[in-house]
């Protein structure tokens, strides 16, 4: 289960989408963000979270290189789109890749 919690500015890494990730399975999981865009433009993001079975984690999906889009702060972000890849952390077999997730901000 994955829930978007907030969107905030991290003093070191910049804009971050805070995500609550729950592993309700009986295997170790790794969750990674892929295919990300901000305001319709492809960007690099950093989200990599390892979870043991029956655990939760609040992780940050950090948006990199916003200055290339001339976005100075999170106030300039209208939408973010991404997919999540979920793999078995023990053998790297893919469990699932989500359909595109689209979040819009006002």
JSON list of C-alpha atoms in Angstrom, two decimals:
[
{"chain": "A", "resi": 1, "resn": "UNK", "atom": "CA", "xyz": [0.00, 0.00, 0.00]},
{"chain": "A", "resi": 2, "resn": "UNK", "atom": "CA", "xyz": [1.37, 3.41, -0.97]},
{"chain": "A", "resi": 3, "resn": "UNK", "atom": "CA", "xyz": [-0.03, 6.76, 0.20]},
{"chain": "A", "resi": 4, "resn": "UNK", "atom": "CA", "xyz": [1.16, 10.26, -0.75]},
{"chain": "A", "resi": 5, "resn": "UNK", "atom": "CA", "xyz": [1.47, 12.20, 2.52]},
{"chain": "A", "resi": 6, "resn": "UNK", "atom": "CA", "xyz": [2.82, 15.68, 1.71]},
{"chain": "A", "resi": 7, "resn": "UNK", "atom": "CA", "xyz": [4.95, 17.70, -0.66]},
{"chain": "A", "resi": 8, "resn": "UNK", "atom": "CA", "xyz": [7.68, 19.72, 0.96]},
{"chain": "A", "resi": 9, "resn": "UNK", "atom": "CA", "xyz": [11.08, 21.30, 0.50]},
{"chain": "A", "resi": 10, "resn": "UNK", "atom": "CA", "xyz": [14.02, 19.39, 1.96]},
{"chain": "A", "resi": 11, "resn": "UNK", "atom": "CA", "xyz": [16.88, 21.69, 3.00]},
{"chain": "A", "resi": 12, "resn": "UNK", "atom": "CA", "xyz": [19.51, 19.42, 1.45]},
{"chain": "A", "resi": 13, "resn": "UNK", "atom": "CA", "xyz": [17.88, 17.59, -1.46]},
{"chain": "A", "resi": 14, "resn": "UNK", "atom": "CA", "xyz": [15.19, 20.04, -2.55]},
{"chain": "A", "resi": 15, "resn": "UNK", "atom": "CA", "xyz": [11.55, 19.25, -3.37]},
{"chain": "A", "resi": 16, "resn": "UNK", "atom": "CA", "xyz": [10.32, 15.91, -2.03]},
{"chain": "A", "resi": 17, "resn": "UNK", "atom": "CA", "xyz": [7.06, 14.03, -2.21]},
{"chain": "A", "resi": 18, "resn": "UNK", "atom": "CA", "xyz": [6.71, 12.22, 1.12]},
{"chain": "A", "resi": 19, "resn": "UNK", "atom": "CA", "xyz": [5.22, 8.76, 0.65]},
{"chain": "A", "resi": 20, "resn": "UNK", "atom": "CA", "xyz": [4.04, 6.21, 3.21]},
{"chain": "A", "resi": 21, "resn": "UNK", "atom": "CA", "xyz": [4.89, 2.71, 1.97]},
{"chain": "A", "resi": 22, "resn": "UNK", "atom": "CA", "xyz": [3.46, -0.38, 3.69]},
{"chain": "A", "resi": 23, "resn": "UNK", "atom": "CA", "xyz": [4.71, -3.90, 3.05]},
{"chain": "A", "resi": 24, "resn": "UNK", "atom": "CA", "xyz": [1.81, -6.16, 3.95]},
{"chain": "A", "resi": 25, "resn": "UNK", "atom": "CA", "xyz": [3.42, -9.17, 2.26]},
{"chain": "A", "resi": 26, "resn": "UNK", "atom": "CA", "xyz": [5.68, -11.89, 3.63]},
{"chain": "A", "resi": 27, "resn": "UNK", "atom": "CA", "xyz": [8.73, -11.00, 1.47]},
{"chain": "A", "resi": 28, "resn": "UNK", "atom": "CA", "xyz": [11.36, -8.24, 1.57]},
{"chain": "A", "resi": 29, "resn": "UNK", "atom": "CA", "xyz": [10.49, -5.53, -0.97]},
{"chain": "A", "resi": 30, "resn": "UNK", "atom": "CA", "xyz": [12.30, -2.73, -2.75]},
{"chain": "A", "resi": 31, "resn": "UNK", "atom": "CA", "xyz": [10.26, 0.17, -4.19]},
{"chain": "A", "resi": 32, "resn": "UNK", "atom": "CA", "xyz": [11.70, 2.48, -6.85]},
{"chain": "A", "resi": 33, "resn": "UNK", "atom": "CA", "xyz": [10.23, 5.44, -8.75]},
{"chain": "A", "resi": 34, "resn": "UNK", "atom": "CA", "xyz": [10.44, 5.48, -12.54]},
{"chain": "A", "resi": 35, "resn": "UNK", "atom": "CA", "xyz": [9.18, 7.42, -15.59]},
{"chain": "A", "resi": 36, "resn": "UNK", "atom": "CA", "xyz": [8.70, 10.70, -13.74]},
{"chain": "A", "resi": 37, "resn": "UNK", "atom": "CA", "xyz": [7.54, 14.06, -14.98]},
{"chain": "A", "resi": 38, "resn": "UNK", "atom": "CA", "xyz": [6.80, 17.44, -13.41]},
{"chain": "A", "resi": 39, "resn": "UNK", "atom": "CA", "xyz": [4.34, 19.79, -15.13]},
{"chain": "A", "resi": 40, "resn": "UNK", "atom": "CA", "xyz": [4.52, 17.50, -18.17]},
{"chain": "A", "resi": 41, "resn": "UNK", "atom": "CA", "xyz": [8.34, 17.50, -18.49]},
{"chain": "A", "resi": 42, "resn": "UNK", "atom": "CA", "xyz": [10.42, 14.38, -17.83]},
{"chain": "A", "resi": 43, "resn": "UNK", "atom": "CA", "xyz": [12.66, 14.70, -14.75]},
{"chain": "A", "resi": 44, "resn": "UNK", "atom": "CA", "xyz": [14.95, 12.51, -12.69]},
{"chain": "A", "resi": 45, "resn": "UNK", "atom": "CA", "xyz": [13.73, 11.50, -9.26]},
{"chain": "A", "resi": 46, "resn": "UNK", "atom": "CA", "xyz": [15.25, 9.55, -6.43]},
{"chain": "A", "resi": 47, "resn": "UNK", "atom": "CA", "xyz": [13.12, 7.07, -4.52]},
{"chain": "A", "resi": 48, "resn": "UNK", "atom": "CA", "xyz": [14.54, 3.80, -3.29]},
{"chain": "A", "resi": 49, "resn": "UNK", "atom": "CA", "xyz": [13.00, 2.14, -0.27]},
{"chain": "A", "resi": 50, "resn": "UNK", "atom": "CA", "xyz": [13.66, -1.31, 1.23]},
{"chain": "A", "resi": 51, "resn": "UNK", "atom": "CA", "xyz": [10.99, -2.79, 3.47]},
{"chain": "A", "resi": 52, "resn": "UNK", "atom": "CA", "xyz": [10.95, -5.97, 5.53]},
{"chain": "A", "resi": 53, "resn": "UNK", "atom": "CA", "xyz": [7.69, -7.93, 5.72]},
{"chain": "A", "resi": 54, "resn": "UNK", "atom": "CA", "xyz": [4.91, -6.32, 7.79]},
{"chain": "A", "resi": 55, "resn": "UNK", "atom": "CA", "xyz": [6.66, -2.93, 8.04]},
{"chain": "A", "resi": 56, "resn": "UNK", "atom": "CA", "xyz": [6.00, 0.69, 7.03]},
{"chain": "A", "resi": 57, "resn": "UNK", "atom": "CA", "xyz": [8.29, 3.48, 5.93]},
{"chain": "A", "resi": 58, "resn": "UNK", "atom": "CA", "xyz": [7.94, 7.18, 5.18]},
{"chain": "A", "resi": 59, "resn": "UNK", "atom": "CA", "xyz": [10.22, 7.82, 2.23]},
{"chain": "A", "resi": 60, "resn": "UNK", "atom": "CA", "xyz": [10.97, 10.90, 0.18]},
{"chain": "A", "resi": 61, "resn": "UNK", "atom": "CA", "xyz": [10.79, 10.94, -3.59]},
{"chain": "A", "resi": 62, "resn": "UNK", "atom": "CA", "xyz": [13.25, 13.71, -4.35]},
{"chain": "A", "resi": 63, "resn": "UNK", "atom": "CA", "xyz": [12.83, 15.66, -7.59]},
{"chain": "A", "resi": 64, "resn": "UNK", "atom": "CA", "xyz": [16.17, 16.46, -9.17]},
{"chain": "A", "resi": 65, "resn": "UNK", "atom": "CA", "xyz": [17.16, 19.27, -11.55]},
{"chain": "A", "resi": 66, "resn": "UNK", "atom": "CA", "xyz": [14.10, 21.50, -11.28]},
{"chain": "A", "resi": 67, "resn": "UNK", "atom": "CA", "xyz": [16.24, 24.48, -12.23]},
{"chain": "A", "resi": 68, "resn": "UNK", "atom": "CA", "xyz": [16.37, 23.03, -15.77]},
{"chain": "A", "resi": 69, "resn": "UNK", "atom": "CA", "xyz": [12.59, 23.58, -15.88]},
{"chain": "A", "resi": 70, "resn": "UNK", "atom": "CA", "xyz": [12.99, 27.06, -14.38]},
{"chain": "A", "resi": 71, "resn": "UNK", "atom": "CA", "xyz": [11.00, 25.98, -11.32]},
{"chain": "A", "resi": 72, "resn": "UNK", "atom": "CA", "xyz": [12.42, 27.66, -8.24]},
{"chain": "A", "resi": 73, "resn": "UNK", "atom": "CA", "xyz": [10.24, 26.13, -5.51]},
{"chain": "A", "resi": 74, "resn": "UNK", "atom": "CA", "xyz": [7.50, 23.61, -4.86]},
{"chain": "A", "resi": 75, "resn": "UNK", "atom": "CA", "xyz": [4.98, 26.40, -5.47]},
{"chain": "A", "resi": 76, "resn": "UNK", "atom": "CA", "xyz": [5.78, 26.08, -9.18]},
{"chain": "A", "resi": 77, "resn": "UNK", "atom": "CA", "xyz": [4.84, 22.39, -9.31]},
{"chain": "A", "resi": 78, "resn": "UNK", "atom": "CA", "xyz": [1.36, 21.86, -10.68]},
{"chain": "A", "resi": 79, "resn": "UNK", "atom": "CA", "xyz": [1.50, 18.11, -11.30]},
{"chain": "A", "resi": 80, "resn": "UNK", "atom": "CA", "xyz": [3.79, 15.14, -10.92]},
{"chain": "A", "resi": 81, "resn": "UNK", "atom": "CA", "xyz": [3.47, 11.81, -12.70]},
{"chain": "A", "resi": 82, "resn": "UNK", "atom": "CA", "xyz": [5.45, 8.64, -11.99]},
{"chain": "A", "resi": 83, "resn": "UNK", "atom": "CA", "xyz": [5.34, 4.87, -11.85]},
{"chain": "A", "resi": 84, "resn": "UNK", "atom": "CA", "xyz": [6.57, 2.66, -9.04]},
{"chain": "A", "resi": 85, "resn": "UNK", "atom": "CA", "xyz": [8.52, -0.55, -9.59]},
{"chain": "A", "resi": 86, "resn": "UNK", "atom": "CA", "xyz": [8.23, -3.12, -6.80]},
{"chain": "A", "resi": 87, "resn": "UNK", "atom": "CA", "xyz": [10.74, -5.97, -6.66]},
{"chain": "A", "resi": 88, "resn": "UNK", "atom": "CA", "xyz": [11.58, -8.84, -4.35]},
{"chain": "A", "resi": 89, "resn": "UNK", "atom": "CA", "xyz": [14.64, -7.52, -2.47]},
{"chain": "A", "resi": 90, "resn": "UNK", "atom": "CA", "xyz": [16.16, -11.00, -2.16]},
{"chain": "A", "resi": 91, "resn": "UNK", "atom": "CA", "xyz": [16.29, -12.00, -5.83]},
{"chain": "A", "resi": 92, "resn": "UNK", "atom": "CA", "xyz": [15.33, -8.76, -7.72]},
{"chain": "A", "resi": 93, "resn": "UNK", "atom": "CA", "xyz": [12.40, -10.47, -9.45]},
{"chain": "A", "resi": 94, "resn": "UNK", "atom": "CA", "xyz": [9.82, -7.87, -10.40]},
{"chain": "A", "resi": 95, "resn": "UNK", "atom": "CA", "xyz": [6.57, -8.16, -8.46]},
{"chain": "A", "resi": 96, "resn": "UNK", "atom": "CA", "xyz": [4.72, -5.26, -10.06]},
{"chain": "A", "resi": 97, "resn": "UNK", "atom": "CA", "xyz": [5.03, -1.94, -11.85]},
{"chain": "A", "resi": 98, "resn": "UNK", "atom": "CA", "xyz": [2.17, 0.46, -11.25]},
{"chain": "A", "resi": 99, "resn": "UNK", "atom": "CA", "xyz": [0.18, 2.24, -13.88]},
{"chain": "A", "resi": 100, "resn": "UNK", "atom": "CA", "xyz": [1.13, 5.93, -14.07]},
{"chain": "A", "resi": 101, "resn": "UNK", "atom": "CA", "xyz": [0.27, 7.77, -10.86]},
{"chain": "A", "resi": 102, "resn": "UNK", "atom": "CA", "xyz": [-0.74, 11.41, -11.40]},
{"chain": "A", "resi": 103, "resn": "UNK", "atom": "CA", "xyz": [-0.88, 13.91, -8.54]},
{"chain": "A", "resi": 104, "resn": "UNK", "atom": "CA", "xyz": [-2.13, 17.46, -9.12]},
{"chain": "A", "resi": 105, "resn": "UNK", "atom": "CA", "xyz": [-1.42, 20.38, -6.78]},
{"chain": "A", "resi": 106, "resn": "UNK", "atom": "CA", "xyz": [-3.21, 23.70, -6.43]}
]
